[in-house]
Each structure stands twice: as structure tokens, then as C-alpha cells.
Coordinates of C-alpha atoms and ligand atoms in Angstrom, one line a residue:
Chain A
M13 CA -0.2 -0.1 -0.1
S14 CA 0.7 3.3 -0.2
E15 CA -0.3 5.1 2.1
T16 CA 2.3 6.0 4.1
I17 CA 3.4 9.2 3.8
N18 CA 6.1 10.4 6.1
G19 CA 6.9 8.1 9.2
D20 CA 7.0 4.7 9.6
G21 CA 5.3 4.1 12.5
V22 CA 1.1 3.3 11.4
A23 CA -1.8 5.3 14.0
V24 CA -4.6 3.3 12.9
A25 CA -5.1 0.2 11.3
A26 CA -8.6 -1.0 10.8
N27 CA -9.5 -4.1 8.4
G28 CA -12.5 -5.2 7.4
V29 CA -14.1 -3.3 9.6
G30 CA -18.2 -3.9 9.8
K31 CA -20.6 -2.4 12.6
T32 CA -24.0 -3.0 12.7
F33 CA -27.2 -1.3 14.9
D34 CA -29.5 -2.9 16.1
T35 CA -32.4 -0.7 16.3
R36 CA -36.4 -1.6 16.9
S37 CA -36.9 -1.6 13.5
G38 CA -34.5 -3.8 13.2
E39 CA -31.1 -4.3 12.2
V40 CA -28.8 -1.4 10.4
Q41 CA -25.3 -1.9 8.6
A42 CA -23.8 1.2 9.0
L43 CA -20.3 0.2 8.5
T44 CA -19.0 -2.6 6.6
G45 CA -15.5 -4.2 4.8
V46 CA -13.8 -1.0 5.7
D47 CA -10.3 -1.3 5.2
L48 CA -8.2 1.8 6.6
R49 CA -4.1 3.0 7.4
V50 CA -3.8 5.6 8.8
A51 CA 0.3 6.4 9.0
A52 CA 2.1 8.7 11.7
G53 CA 2.1 12.1 11.0
E54 CA -0.6 12.2 8.4
F55 CA -3.7 14.1 7.7
V56 CA -7.0 11.6 6.2
S57 CA -10.0 13.0 6.3
L58 CA -13.3 10.9 5.6
I59 CA -15.7 12.7 3.4
G60 CA -19.5 11.1 2.5
P61 CA -23.0 11.6 2.2
S62 CA -24.8 11.9 5.8
G63 CA -25.3 8.3 6.7
C64 CA -22.3 6.9 5.5
G65 CA -21.0 6.3 9.2
K66 CA -18.0 8.7 9.6
S67 CA -19.1 9.5 12.5
T68 CA -19.7 5.7 13.5
L69 CA -16.1 4.5 12.6
M70 CA -14.8 7.8 14.4
R71 CA -16.5 6.6 17.4
L72 CA -15.0 3.4 16.6
L73 CA -10.8 4.2 16.4
A74 CA -12.0 5.7 19.8
D75 CA -13.2 3.3 21.3
L76 CA -16.6 5.2 22.0
D77 CA -18.3 1.8 21.0
S78 CA -16.9 -1.4 19.5
P79 CA -16.7 -2.9 15.9
S80 CA -19.8 -6.0 14.8
E81 CA -16.5 -7.6 12.6
G82 CA -13.3 -6.8 12.5
T83 CA -10.2 -5.6 13.7
I84 CA -8.8 -2.3 14.6
E85 CA -5.5 -1.1 15.7
V86 CA -4.1 2.2 17.7
F87 CA -1.1 2.1 17.1
G88 CA -0.6 -1.1 17.5
K89 CA -2.3 -1.3 20.3
T90 CA -6.5 -2.4 20.5
P91 CA -8.6 1.1 20.7
A92 CA -10.0 0.1 24.4
Q93 CA -5.8 0.3 25.3
A94 CA -4.9 3.4 23.6
R95 CA -7.8 5.4 25.4
R96 CA -6.3 4.5 28.4
D97 CA -3.3 5.2 27.6
Q98 CA -4.4 8.2 26.2
D99 CA -3.1 8.3 22.9
Y100 CA -5.5 10.0 21.4
G101 CA -7.4 13.3 21.0
I102 CA -11.2 13.9 20.7
A103 CA -13.1 17.0 19.5
F104 CA -16.4 16.8 17.8
Q105 CA -18.8 18.4 16.2
Q106 CA -20.4 19.9 19.6
A107 CA -17.3 21.2 21.2
G108 CA -18.3 19.9 24.2
L109 CA -17.1 22.7 26.9
L110 CA -18.3 22.3 30.4
P111 CA -20.0 25.0 31.1
W112 CA -19.2 25.5 34.3
R113 CA -15.6 25.9 33.7
T114 CA -13.8 28.9 32.8
V115 CA -11.7 28.5 29.2
A116 CA -8.6 28.0 31.3
A117 CA -10.6 25.2 32.7
N118 CA -11.7 23.1 30.5
I119 CA -8.6 22.9 28.2
G120 CA -6.8 21.9 31.7
L121 CA -9.5 19.2 32.6
P122 CA -7.6 16.1 31.1
L123 CA -4.4 17.0 32.7
E124 CA -6.6 17.3 35.8
L125 CA -7.7 14.1 35.9
H126 CA -4.2 12.9 35.4
G127 CA -2.7 14.3 37.6
T128 CA -0.6 16.9 36.7
D129 CA 0.8 19.3 39.0
R130 CA -1.2 22.5 39.5
A131 CA 2.0 24.2 38.2
A132 CA 2.7 22.4 35.4
R133 CA -0.6 22.3 33.9
A134 CA -1.0 26.1 34.3
A135 CA 1.7 26.4 32.5
R136 CA 0.6 24.2 29.8
V137 CA -2.8 25.2 29.4
A138 CA -1.0 28.8 29.4
E139 CA 0.7 27.6 25.8
L140 CA -2.3 26.0 24.6
A141 CA -4.6 28.8 25.0
E142 CA -1.4 31.2 23.6
L143 CA -1.1 28.3 20.5
V144 CA -5.2 28.9 19.7
G145 CA -4.9 32.6 20.2
L146 CA -6.8 32.7 22.8
S147 CA -4.8 33.9 25.7
D148 CA -6.8 37.0 26.4
F149 CA -9.8 35.0 27.3
A150 CA -8.8 32.0 29.7
D151 CA -10.8 33.3 32.0
R152 CA -13.7 33.7 30.1
Y153 CA -16.6 31.0 30.6
P154 CA -17.7 29.2 27.8
D155 CA -21.4 31.0 27.1
Q156 CA -19.4 34.1 26.7
L157 CA -17.5 33.0 23.9
S158 CA -18.5 32.5 19.7
G159 CA -19.1 29.2 18.4
G160 CA -16.2 29.4 16.4
M161 CA -13.6 30.4 19.8
Q162 CA -15.9 27.3 21.9
Q163 CA -14.6 24.7 18.3
R164 CA -10.8 26.5 19.6
V165 CA -10.7 25.9 23.0
A166 CA -12.1 22.1 22.0
I167 CA -9.4 21.9 20.1
A168 CA -7.0 23.3 22.5
R169 CA -8.3 21.0 25.0
S170 CA -7.5 17.8 22.6
L171 CA -3.7 18.6 21.9
A172 CA -3.4 19.5 25.9
E173 CA -1.9 16.3 26.4
Q174 CA 0.2 15.5 23.5
P175 CA -1.7 13.0 21.3
R176 CA 0.3 10.8 18.8
L177 CA -3.3 10.7 16.7
L178 CA -6.0 13.8 17.2
L179 CA -9.3 12.2 16.1
M180 CA -12.1 15.0 14.7
D181 CA -15.4 14.9 13.7
E182 CA -17.0 18.2 12.1
P183 CA -15.3 20.2 14.3
F184 CA -15.8 22.9 12.1
G185 CA -19.9 21.7 11.2
A186 CA -21.3 24.6 12.9
L187 CA -19.0 27.6 12.1
D188 CA -19.4 30.3 9.4
E189 CA -17.5 30.0 5.7
M190 CA -14.9 32.4 7.0
T191 CA -14.5 31.4 10.7
R192 CA -14.4 27.8 9.0
E193 CA -11.2 29.0 6.8
R194 CA -9.6 31.0 9.3
M195 CA -10.1 27.8 11.4
Q196 CA -8.5 26.0 8.8
A197 CA -5.7 27.1 8.2
E198 CA -5.0 27.6 12.4
L199 CA -5.6 23.7 12.7
S200 CA -2.8 23.1 9.8
R201 CA -0.3 25.3 11.7
I202 CA -1.0 23.3 15.2
V203 CA -1.5 19.8 13.6
G204 CA 2.2 20.9 11.8
E205 CA 3.7 22.0 15.1
S206 CA 2.4 19.2 16.8
G207 CA 3.0 16.2 14.4
A208 CA 0.1 14.5 15.6
A209 CA -1.8 12.2 12.6
V210 CA -4.7 13.3 12.3
V211 CA -8.4 11.7 11.4
F212 CA -10.8 14.5 10.4
V213 CA -14.5 14.0 9.3
T214 CA -16.1 16.6 7.1
H215 CA -19.0 17.3 4.3
S216 CA -16.6 20.1 2.8
I217 CA -14.5 19.1 -0.5
P218 CA -12.4 22.0 -0.4
E219 CA -11.7 22.1 3.7
A220 CA -10.9 18.5 2.9
V221 CA -8.3 18.7 0.6
F222 CA -6.8 22.2 2.1
L223 CA -6.2 20.2 5.4
S224 CA -5.4 16.4 4.3
D225 CA -2.3 14.2 2.4
R226 CA -5.9 11.8 1.6
V227 CA -8.8 11.7 1.7
V228 CA -10.9 8.9 2.1
V229 CA -14.5 9.2 0.2
M230 CA -17.5 7.5 1.8
S231 CA -20.8 5.6 0.1
P232 CA -24.1 5.4 2.7
R233 CA -26.1 2.0 2.8
P234 CA -24.2 0.3 3.4
G235 CA -21.3 2.9 5.1
R236 CA -18.5 1.3 2.9
I237 CA -14.9 3.0 1.3
T238 CA -15.9 3.8 -2.0
G239 CA -12.5 5.9 -2.8
V240 CA -8.9 7.7 -1.3
V241 CA -7.5 10.6 -3.1
D242 CA -4.1 11.3 -2.7
I243 CA -3.8 15.2 -2.3
G244 CA 0.1 15.5 -2.4
I245 CA 0.4 19.2 -1.9
G246 CA 3.3 18.8 0.4
R247 CA 3.4 19.3 4.5
D248 CA 6.3 22.2 3.4
V249 CA 3.8 23.8 1.2
P250 CA 2.2 26.6 3.3
R251 CA -1.2 26.2 4.0
D252 CA -2.7 29.7 3.3
E253 CA -5.5 31.9 1.3
S254 CA -2.7 31.6 -1.7
L255 CA -3.2 27.6 -1.9
R256 CA -6.8 27.8 -2.7
E257 CA -6.4 29.8 -5.4
T258 CA -3.9 27.2 -7.1
T259 CA -4.9 24.8 -9.7
A260 CA -3.6 22.0 -7.7
F261 CA -5.9 22.7 -5.2
F262 CA -8.8 23.0 -8.0
A263 CA -7.5 20.2 -9.6
K264 CA -7.7 17.8 -6.5
V265 CA -10.8 19.6 -5.6
T266 CA -12.3 18.3 -8.6
E267 CA -10.9 14.6 -8.3
V268 CA -12.6 14.4 -4.8
R269 CA -16.3 15.9 -6.4
E270 CA -15.7 12.8 -8.9
A271 CA -15.0 10.5 -6.6
L272 CA -17.7 11.2 -3.6
H273 CA -20.5 11.7 -6.7
G274 CA -19.2 7.9 -8.4
T275 CA -17.0 9.0 -11.9
P276 CA -14.3 7.1 -12.4
V277 CA -11.7 8.1 -10.7
T278 CA -8.0 7.7 -12.0
A279 CA -5.6 8.5 -9.7
S280 CA -5.3 6.3 -6.0
G281 CA -8.9 4.8 -6.3
R282 CA -8.9 1.8 -4.4
E283 CA -12.7 0.0 -4.0
G284 CA -13.3 -0.7 -0.1
R285 CA -15.0 -4.2 -1.0
Chain B
M9 CA -7.7 39.7 18.2
T10 CA -10.3 42.5 17.5
A11 CA -12.4 40.1 15.5
D12 CA -12.6 38.1 19.1
A13 CA -13.2 40.9 21.2
A14 CA -16.1 41.8 18.7
Q15 CA -17.3 38.4 19.1
V16 CA -17.3 38.1 22.5
L17 CA -19.8 41.5 22.6
R18 CA -21.9 39.6 20.4
A19 CA -21.8 36.0 22.4
R20 CA -24.1 35.2 24.7
R21 CA -24.0 36.5 27.6
P22 CA -24.4 35.4 31.4
R23 CA -28.3 36.6 32.2
A24 CA -27.6 39.4 35.1
R25 CA -30.1 41.2 36.3
S26 CA -29.8 44.6 36.2
R27 CA -30.7 46.7 38.8
A28 CA -33.6 48.4 37.4
A29 CA -34.9 44.9 36.8
R30 CA -34.2 44.0 40.4
V31 CA -36.3 47.5 41.5
R32 CA -39.0 46.7 39.3
V33 CA -39.1 42.6 41.0
A34 CA -39.5 44.7 44.5
L35 CA -41.9 47.1 42.8
L36 CA -44.4 44.3 42.0
G37 CA -43.8 42.4 45.5
V38 CA -45.5 45.2 46.8
L39 CA -48.2 45.9 44.7
G40 CA -48.9 42.6 45.0
V41 CA -49.3 42.7 48.6
L42 CA -51.0 45.5 48.1
A43 CA -53.4 43.7 45.9
V44 CA -54.4 41.6 47.8
A45 CA -55.4 44.0 50.6
A46 CA -57.4 46.1 48.7
A47 CA -59.3 42.5 47.5
W48 CA -59.6 41.7 51.0
E49 CA -61.1 45.5 52.0
L50 CA -63.3 45.5 48.4
Y51 CA -64.8 41.7 49.4
K52 CA -65.7 42.9 53.1
A53 CA -67.2 46.2 52.1
L54 CA -69.7 44.5 48.9
G55 CA -70.4 40.8 49.8
P56 CA -73.3 39.7 52.1
D57 CA -72.3 39.8 56.2
D58 CA -73.2 35.8 55.9
G59 CA -70.7 34.9 53.1
V60 CA -72.5 33.7 49.8
V61 CA -73.5 30.0 50.4
V62 CA -74.4 27.7 47.7
A63 CA -76.2 24.5 47.8
G64 CA -75.8 24.4 51.3
T65 CA -72.2 24.9 51.7
R66 CA -70.4 28.3 52.0
V67 CA -68.0 29.0 48.9
L68 CA -67.0 32.8 49.9
P69 CA -66.9 33.5 53.7
R70 CA -68.5 35.6 55.8
T71 CA -67.3 39.5 56.1
T72 CA -67.8 40.5 60.2
D73 CA -65.7 42.2 61.3
L74 CA -64.9 38.1 63.1
A75 CA -64.4 36.4 60.0
M76 CA -62.7 39.3 58.2
P77 CA -60.8 41.8 60.7
H78 CA -59.8 45.2 58.4
T79 CA -56.6 45.0 57.1
W80 CA -55.4 47.6 59.4
E81 CA -56.7 46.2 62.7
M82 CA -54.8 42.6 62.1
V83 CA -51.4 45.0 61.3
A84 CA -52.5 47.3 64.4
R85 CA -53.2 44.5 66.7
L86 CA -49.1 43.7 65.7
L87 CA -47.9 46.7 67.5
E88 CA -50.0 46.2 70.7
P89 CA -49.3 43.9 73.7
T90 CA -49.9 39.9 73.4
T91 CA -52.0 39.9 76.7
S92 CA -53.6 42.5 78.5
Q93 CA -51.3 41.6 81.5
A94 CA -49.2 44.5 82.6
G95 CA -45.2 44.1 81.0
A96 CA -46.6 42.0 78.2
A97 CA -44.5 42.7 75.0
P98 CA -46.1 43.5 71.9
L99 CA -47.8 40.4 69.8
W100 CA -45.2 40.9 66.6
L101 CA -42.7 40.1 68.9
T102 CA -44.2 37.2 70.4
V103 CA -44.9 35.9 66.6
A104 CA -41.3 36.8 65.7
Q105 CA -40.2 34.8 69.2
A106 CA -42.1 31.7 68.2
A107 CA -41.2 31.8 64.1
L108 CA -37.7 31.9 65.2
V109 CA -38.2 29.0 67.3
S110 CA -39.8 26.9 64.5
L111 CA -37.7 28.8 61.7
A112 CA -34.3 26.6 63.8
I113 CA -36.2 23.4 64.2
A114 CA -37.1 23.7 59.9
G115 CA -33.2 24.7 59.7
V116 CA -32.3 21.4 61.2
G117 CA -34.8 19.4 59.7
W118 CA -33.6 21.0 56.5
V119 CA -29.7 19.7 57.2
V120 CA -30.5 16.6 58.0
G121 CA -33.3 15.3 55.0
T122 CA -30.7 17.6 53.2
L123 CA -28.3 15.3 54.0
V124 CA -30.4 12.2 53.2
G125 CA -31.9 13.8 49.9
V126 CA -28.2 13.9 49.1
G127 CA -27.3 10.5 49.6
L128 CA -29.8 8.8 48.7
G129 CA -29.9 10.9 45.0
L130 CA -26.4 9.8 44.8
L131 CA -26.8 6.0 46.0
M132 CA -29.2 5.2 43.2
Q133 CA -27.1 6.7 39.9
V134 CA -24.3 5.7 41.5
W135 CA -25.9 2.1 42.1
R136 CA -28.3 1.4 39.8
V137 CA -30.1 -1.5 41.8
A138 CA -30.2 1.3 44.2
E139 CA -32.8 3.1 42.1
H140 CA -35.0 0.4 40.8
G141 CA -35.4 -0.9 44.7
L142 CA -35.5 2.7 46.5
L143 CA -37.2 4.7 44.3
P144 CA -40.9 3.3 44.7
W145 CA -40.2 3.9 48.3
I146 CA -39.4 6.5 48.4
V147 CA -42.3 8.1 46.6
L148 CA -44.6 5.7 49.1
S149 CA -43.3 7.1 51.9
Q150 CA -45.3 10.5 51.2
T151 CA -47.8 9.4 51.1
V152 CA -47.9 8.5 55.1
P153 CA -50.2 11.4 56.3
L154 CA -48.0 13.3 58.5
I155 CA -50.7 13.4 61.2
A156 CA -50.2 9.3 61.6
F157 CA -47.4 9.4 62.6
A158 CA -46.2 12.6 64.1
P159 CA -46.6 10.6 67.5
V160 CA -45.5 7.8 67.2
V161 CA -41.7 9.8 66.3
R162 CA -42.6 11.8 69.5
S163 CA -43.3 8.3 72.2
W164 CA -40.2 6.8 70.0
G165 CA -38.3 10.2 70.8
A166 CA -39.5 9.6 74.2
R167 CA -38.3 6.4 74.9
I168 CA -34.7 7.5 73.5
E169 CA -31.6 8.1 76.3
I170 CA -28.8 8.0 75.4
A171 CA -25.6 8.2 79.1
G172 CA -27.9 10.8 80.6
W173 CA -29.0 12.7 77.4
Q174 CA -32.6 13.2 77.2
W175 CA -33.9 13.3 73.3
P176 CA -35.8 16.8 73.3
P177 CA -39.1 16.6 72.0
W178 CA -37.8 19.6 68.9
L179 CA -36.1 16.7 67.6
S180 CA -39.4 14.8 67.2
V181 CA -40.5 18.3 65.5
A182 CA -37.0 18.7 63.0
V183 CA -37.6 14.5 62.3
I184 CA -41.0 14.9 60.5
A185 CA -39.2 18.0 59.2
S186 CA -36.5 16.2 57.0
Y187 CA -39.4 13.7 56.7
L188 CA -40.8 16.1 54.6
A189 CA -38.6 18.0 53.4
F190 CA -35.8 14.6 52.0
F191 CA -38.3 13.7 49.5
P192 CA -37.7 16.9 46.9
V193 CA -33.9 17.1 47.5
A194 CA -33.8 12.9 46.8
I195 CA -35.6 13.3 43.6
G196 CA -34.0 16.1 42.3
T197 CA -30.5 15.5 42.9
L198 CA -31.1 11.9 41.3
K199 CA -32.4 13.6 38.3
G200 CA -29.3 16.1 38.3
L201 CA -27.3 13.2 37.9
Q202 CA -28.8 11.1 35.1
S203 CA -28.9 14.9 33.6
P204 CA -24.9 15.7 32.1
Q205 CA -24.9 16.0 28.5
H206 CA -24.2 12.3 26.8
T207 CA -21.1 14.9 24.9
H208 CA -19.8 15.5 28.4
L209 CA -20.2 12.1 29.5
E210 CA -18.3 10.1 26.5
L211 CA -15.4 13.0 27.1
M212 CA -14.8 11.4 31.0
H213 CA -14.7 8.0 28.7
S214 CA -12.3 9.2 26.7
Y215 CA -10.0 10.4 29.3
G216 CA -10.6 7.4 31.0
A217 CA -11.7 9.1 33.9
S218 CA -13.0 6.9 37.1
R219 CA -16.2 6.7 38.2
W220 CA -15.6 9.0 41.3
Q221 CA -13.6 11.7 39.0
T222 CA -16.9 11.6 36.8
L223 CA -19.3 12.2 39.2
R224 CA -16.6 15.2 40.8
S225 CA -16.3 17.0 37.6
V226 CA -18.9 16.4 35.6
R227 CA -22.4 15.0 37.0
L228 CA -22.2 16.8 40.8
P229 CA -21.7 20.6 38.8
A230 CA -24.4 19.4 36.2
A231 CA -27.3 18.7 39.1
V232 CA -26.8 21.9 41.1
P233 CA -29.3 23.3 39.0
Y234 CA -31.7 20.8 38.9
L235 CA -30.7 20.7 43.5
L236 CA -31.0 24.0 43.8
P237 CA -35.1 24.0 43.1
A238 CA -35.1 21.0 44.8
L239 CA -34.1 22.2 47.9
R240 CA -36.6 25.4 47.6
L241 CA -39.0 22.8 47.7
G242 CA -37.4 21.2 50.6
A243 CA -37.1 24.7 52.2
A244 CA -40.6 24.9 52.1
S245 CA -41.7 20.9 52.6
A246 CA -39.0 21.6 56.4
V247 CA -41.8 24.6 57.2
I248 CA -44.3 22.8 56.4
G249 CA -43.0 19.7 57.7
T250 CA -42.5 21.4 61.4
V251 CA -46.0 23.6 61.8
V252 CA -47.6 20.5 61.5
A253 CA -45.7 18.5 63.9
E254 CA -45.4 20.8 66.2
V255 CA -49.4 21.1 66.3
S256 CA -49.7 17.4 66.1
T257 CA -46.5 16.4 69.0
G258 CA -48.5 19.5 71.3
Y259 CA -44.5 21.1 71.1
L260 CA -45.7 23.9 72.6
D261 CA -42.6 27.2 71.9
G262 CA -43.4 27.4 67.7
I263 CA -45.7 29.0 65.9
G264 CA -48.2 26.1 64.8
R265 CA -49.1 25.9 68.6
Q266 CA -49.2 29.5 68.7
L267 CA -51.7 28.7 65.5
V268 CA -53.8 27.1 67.0
A269 CA -53.9 28.5 70.7
F270 CA -54.8 32.4 69.2
A271 CA -57.7 30.9 66.3
G272 CA -58.6 29.9 69.9
Q273 CA -59.0 33.5 71.4
A274 CA -60.3 34.9 67.8
S275 CA -64.1 35.5 69.5
G276 CA -62.5 38.3 71.9
D277 CA -59.6 38.8 69.5
P278 CA -60.4 38.5 66.0
A279 CA -57.5 40.5 64.6
K280 CA -55.0 38.7 66.7
A281 CA -55.6 35.1 66.0
W282 CA -53.8 37.0 61.7
A283 CA -50.4 37.4 63.2
P284 CA -49.3 34.3 63.1
I285 CA -50.5 33.2 59.6
F286 CA -48.1 36.5 58.5
G287 CA -45.8 35.0 61.2
A288 CA -45.7 31.7 59.3
I289 CA -46.0 33.2 56.1
A290 CA -43.1 35.3 56.8
L291 CA -41.5 32.4 57.9
G292 CA -41.3 30.2 54.5
L293 CA -39.8 33.3 52.7
V294 CA -36.7 33.6 55.0
A295 CA -36.2 30.3 54.1
A296 CA -36.8 30.7 50.6
G297 CA -34.7 33.1 50.9
L298 CA -31.7 31.4 53.0
V299 CA -32.0 29.0 50.4
G300 CA -31.7 31.2 47.3
L301 CA -28.8 32.3 48.6
A302 CA -26.9 29.3 47.7
G303 CA -28.0 29.7 44.3
V304 CA -25.8 32.9 44.3
A305 CA -22.6 31.1 46.2
L306 CA -23.6 28.3 43.4
R307 CA -24.2 30.6 40.8
T308 CA -21.1 29.8 38.1
Y309 CA -23.0 26.4 38.0
R310 CA -25.6 27.9 36.4
R311 CA -24.2 28.7 33.2
G312 CA -25.6 25.6 31.6
E313 CA -29.1 27.2 32.1
A314 CA -28.6 30.0 30.1
S315 CA -27.1 27.7 27.2
Ligands
ADP8 N1 -26.4 4.3 17.8 C1 -26.8 4.1 16.2 N2 -28.1 3.2 16.9 C2 -29.1 2.8 15.9 N3 -28.2 3.3 14.5 C3 -27.2 4.2 14.3 C4 -26.7 4.4 16.0 N4 -25.3 5.4 15.3 C5 -25.3 5.3 14.2 N5 -26.6 5.2 13.3 C6 -26.8 4.9 12.0 O1 -26.1 4.4 11.0 C7 -25.8 4.6 10.0 C8 -24.3 6.0 10.2 O2 -24.4 7.0 11.0 P1 -23.2 7.8 10.8 O3 -22.0 7.2 11.5 O4 -23.8 8.8 12.0 O5 -23.1 8.2 10.0 P2 -22.6 9.8 9.4 O6 -21.5 10.2 10.5 O7 -21.7 9.3 8.5 O8 -23.1 11.1 9.4 C9 -27.2 5.9 10.0 O9 -27.3 5.6 8.8 C10 -27.4 5.8 11.2 O10 -28.8 6.2 11.5
MG9 MG1 -21.8 12.0 11.6

């Protein structure tokens, strides 16, 4: 396989993963035959229509649910072990901030739970607040922040323990287009600095192309992987506004769109079934 | 950072009552009391002496001075001596002293009821079996009429004597008050502890947080908005329980007994019978106000309510 782009470690390895939910109206096959490999330090986006199982896959990776078939390894361990070892950080569509905690206390929550002492925690929280540009808002409460700022707090929190893997499920889904583009650039910079691998769910093709090393295209009923597009814009290329104007960018947007809409894909298309 | 600052200004702020709004609330309260007094006087002036009787049942009271003294007479009576004996304290002081005794007893009952209620709520949340086993009994406990078990509590209490320490009668009253107070607190605690958003619980799971950590960092803070009204209800229940228990256990120093005693003198002194009623109302307001202070102290945890 050609997925390993930089580094030799494998962050995520899913083999033949399927997930079936028992509901009152019968069984729902949310995922079937999913093979996915994410290298350490790699940025992979999952894209596809609603209901194609993107969130389900994320929840399986995060050990919030377990697969019905197949196996998942996160850094060579079971997802449960990776969770206990705090190998990953999560940031989902709802920022999920605790409303009674200040920005600083929200960012520091995982550190607090894992017994980091007060001084080290304060230093790390200050560093993270700086990273997401919220130093001036450390003492605010979530209800005093805009949606974009709340989302940045959630991202800072997911980075608190320097995880090697970030699981992000439509983290910018609730943001307006301008904030969203700014957040994409910021995320790209932050991830670049931290060197973490990222699995990123989105509905937006330009967002996926802008951020990713690879875009995984999914289809519903049953949810499966129907294509993979290598973006091939190197990590050394700065993710800024000018990138969005390049022909390479447009070409990749078109390629992902075609993969999404079922037209034959020329590059590195791969049937998941 | 200016864009962020603008966003902050636009973002939702916690609802803080302005000074003007507070003055308006106070004015409305005074207006409400005046309206009740006006309605009282209006009916007294216009209503028939014998009240309104429909099919043998009196649906509106008599308007005689005996049944409905003038409001100003009731107020004036408060300032006069309690009895005709020389050196008797003014009526308002006698009533206030009795109300304070009842407030103290209700306070003890409320504290005990709150501890028991929070404890039961915690037990039911932490240990699911307990919820199924305990909840029906907790609901059932409130269907036992107070009058039925008040004398039982008193007679049990009278038999308790530990190393020379005698169970005081007021403690029986407090126990009965706590019996009423624990119920809303237990239900409110359970509901509150079960109220956290799914995403918050999953976040804690992703951190590998222990049960105790999840309880402390998410469940308890999330329970506060449910707990505060429960504590207020508990305080009201403790006050009612105290007054009723004083009457049914024959405890003499509180407002409950005073209500009965002064009502007995109503034929000769109709305005006096109303004084302990005002005392009981004031007692309830003070109790609710004290609990309201707890709400102010815990306001950080009520931010969830706004969003
Ligand atoms: N807990 C669940 N119980 C039953 N069905 C579920 C559950 N979670 C997801 N599904 C179903 O699985 C499918 C995939 O859902 P999801 O992973 O949320 O899709 P996506 O995130 O791509 O929009 C949908 O048909 C959805 O209804
Ligand atoms: Mg989803």
C-alpha cells in the first residue's frame, strides 16, 4: 500500500471493520468491510454523504463503541488500550465544553484528571491558549465565547496531552464559512507543529483537500470506503489563502468531487469492498 | 484579536439582572401585597355579611369583623401588647420569637433532609439497582399522612435516652420536618446527576476517568441547576412539616402551637389570630430567601441553564 507518507509508524489500522446496530426497526448496517491505514503524522479526511458511517468509524477508533466485525489497532494496540494510554485526543462537532468551567479550566481538564500538578498544568494551559489564540480569554466561560472560539478551546483541550493521534468529527461543522477557513489554516499550523496524525471528518470537499494528505471517500447503505484520493500537496507548502487559488488545489477538489459522485477516479482509487 | 473581541461582545452573555429589573421585581412584590389587601377590603365592604352559600356550602366567607378583620386592624394589633397583663411584650415580638424557634427547628430538619436526600440520590445514581429498589419506597414514603406518624415519632423519641442525654421534643419535630424535606432533594439530586449531556460523559470516558472523577467533574456540577429548586422545595416542605408537626406532637414554643392557641382566642380578639399566620408566611419567605443565597453562591454552575 502507498498510504505511508511520512514516518514508519502506523497510527490507525482498520481491517475489514463492520458495524451493525440493532434498532427497533431492525438491523442497521452502518459500516461494512472498512480497511483503513493512517500513518503516524498523516492527515486523513473522511468525506461522504450523511449516514455513510463516518461518525460511527470515529467512535470505533475512539473506543466509544466496538466493531461488530474486523479489527482496529491504534498504534498497534486495541482502541481500549490506546484510550487508557491517552494516545489520542478527540474534538467533535459539539465543542462539548463544560459550561461551569472557564476556558483555562476546560483546556486543563484532561491534565487535571490525569494528575498533572498545578504549576505544570497552568504552564501547559497558557501554552495551549496561546497556540489557539485565546490567551486573553482564559478566564471567560464558554457561554461568553463565539462558536469558533469554543471550537478552538475544544481543539486546545484535545491537544493538551500531546496525543499522537487526533480524532476530529466535523469540528468546524457549526461555523460560518469565514471562521471556518481561518480555523482550517490554524488547525493546519497547529497539527504541523505537534506532528500528530489526524483523522478528520468533514462534509466539505475544499476543507478536506486543504487540510489532508489523503481524502477517503465513503458511501452509504451500507457505509463503506469507495475511493481514496492522494492530495500530494506537501507538508512544506503553507496552508494559507493562496493555496486555495492554485490549479493543483482545484484539480484535487475536482478529483474528490468525482470520487464522491461515483464517476471513475483516475488516481489512487481503491474499492473498499 | 479585535475580531475575537467583537465576537465576544456579540456572544450570549449570562443573564444578569440589572438594577432596574431588580427594583421592578421589588415594586411588583409590594404591588401584589397591596392588591391582596385591596381585594380583601373590597370583598369585606361589598360582600354579604353571611358570605355566599351555594347548595348548603359556604363558598365565600362571612364578611363580619369577626371572620374578616380590617387589614389595618390586623397590622395595628401587631403593635399592641400580646395580652392584657402588665408588661406583656408586643404581639409582633411574641410571634417573631415563636417563628424563630420554628425556623431553627425547620433549619435542622432541612439540613438533615438535605443530607439524607443527597445521599439517597447519590446512592441511586451510583448503584442502579438501588434506583429500582429505593425509588418506589421514596415515593411511597410521602403518601403516609404526617398526622399519622407524628405521635409515633414523639413517643419513640421520648423513650430514647443515651448516657443521660434525653431526646428533646423539638428533635421529634425536626425529624418529621426532615421526612418531608428529603423527598424533593432526593428526586432532584437523582435527576440532576442523570442530567449531563452524553457528549460530556463520553469525553470523560475518553479520558479514562474513574466513576468518582466523572461524578465530581461532570455529574455533581451538572446537578446544581436541579438541586437548587429541590433545596427550595425542601425548605418549604421543612417549614410546613415543622408547623404541622408542632401541632400534632404538642410542641409548645413554635409558631404552629401559636396558630392554634391564638385562633382559640379569635372570638374575643379576631385580629390577633392573624398574627401567627403572617408569622408563618414570613417564616416561609425567610427560609426560601436563605436557600436563594445558596443559589447565588453556586451561580457559576448555573451557566448551563443559559445555553
Ligand atoms: N447508535 C446508533 N444506533 C442505531 N443506528 C445508528 C447509531 N449510530 C449510527 N447509526 C446509523 O448508522 C448510520 C451511519 O451513521 P453515522 O456514522 O452517524 O453517519 P455519518 O456520521 O456519516 O453521517 C446511519 O444510518 C445511522 O442512522
Ligand atoms: Mg456524523
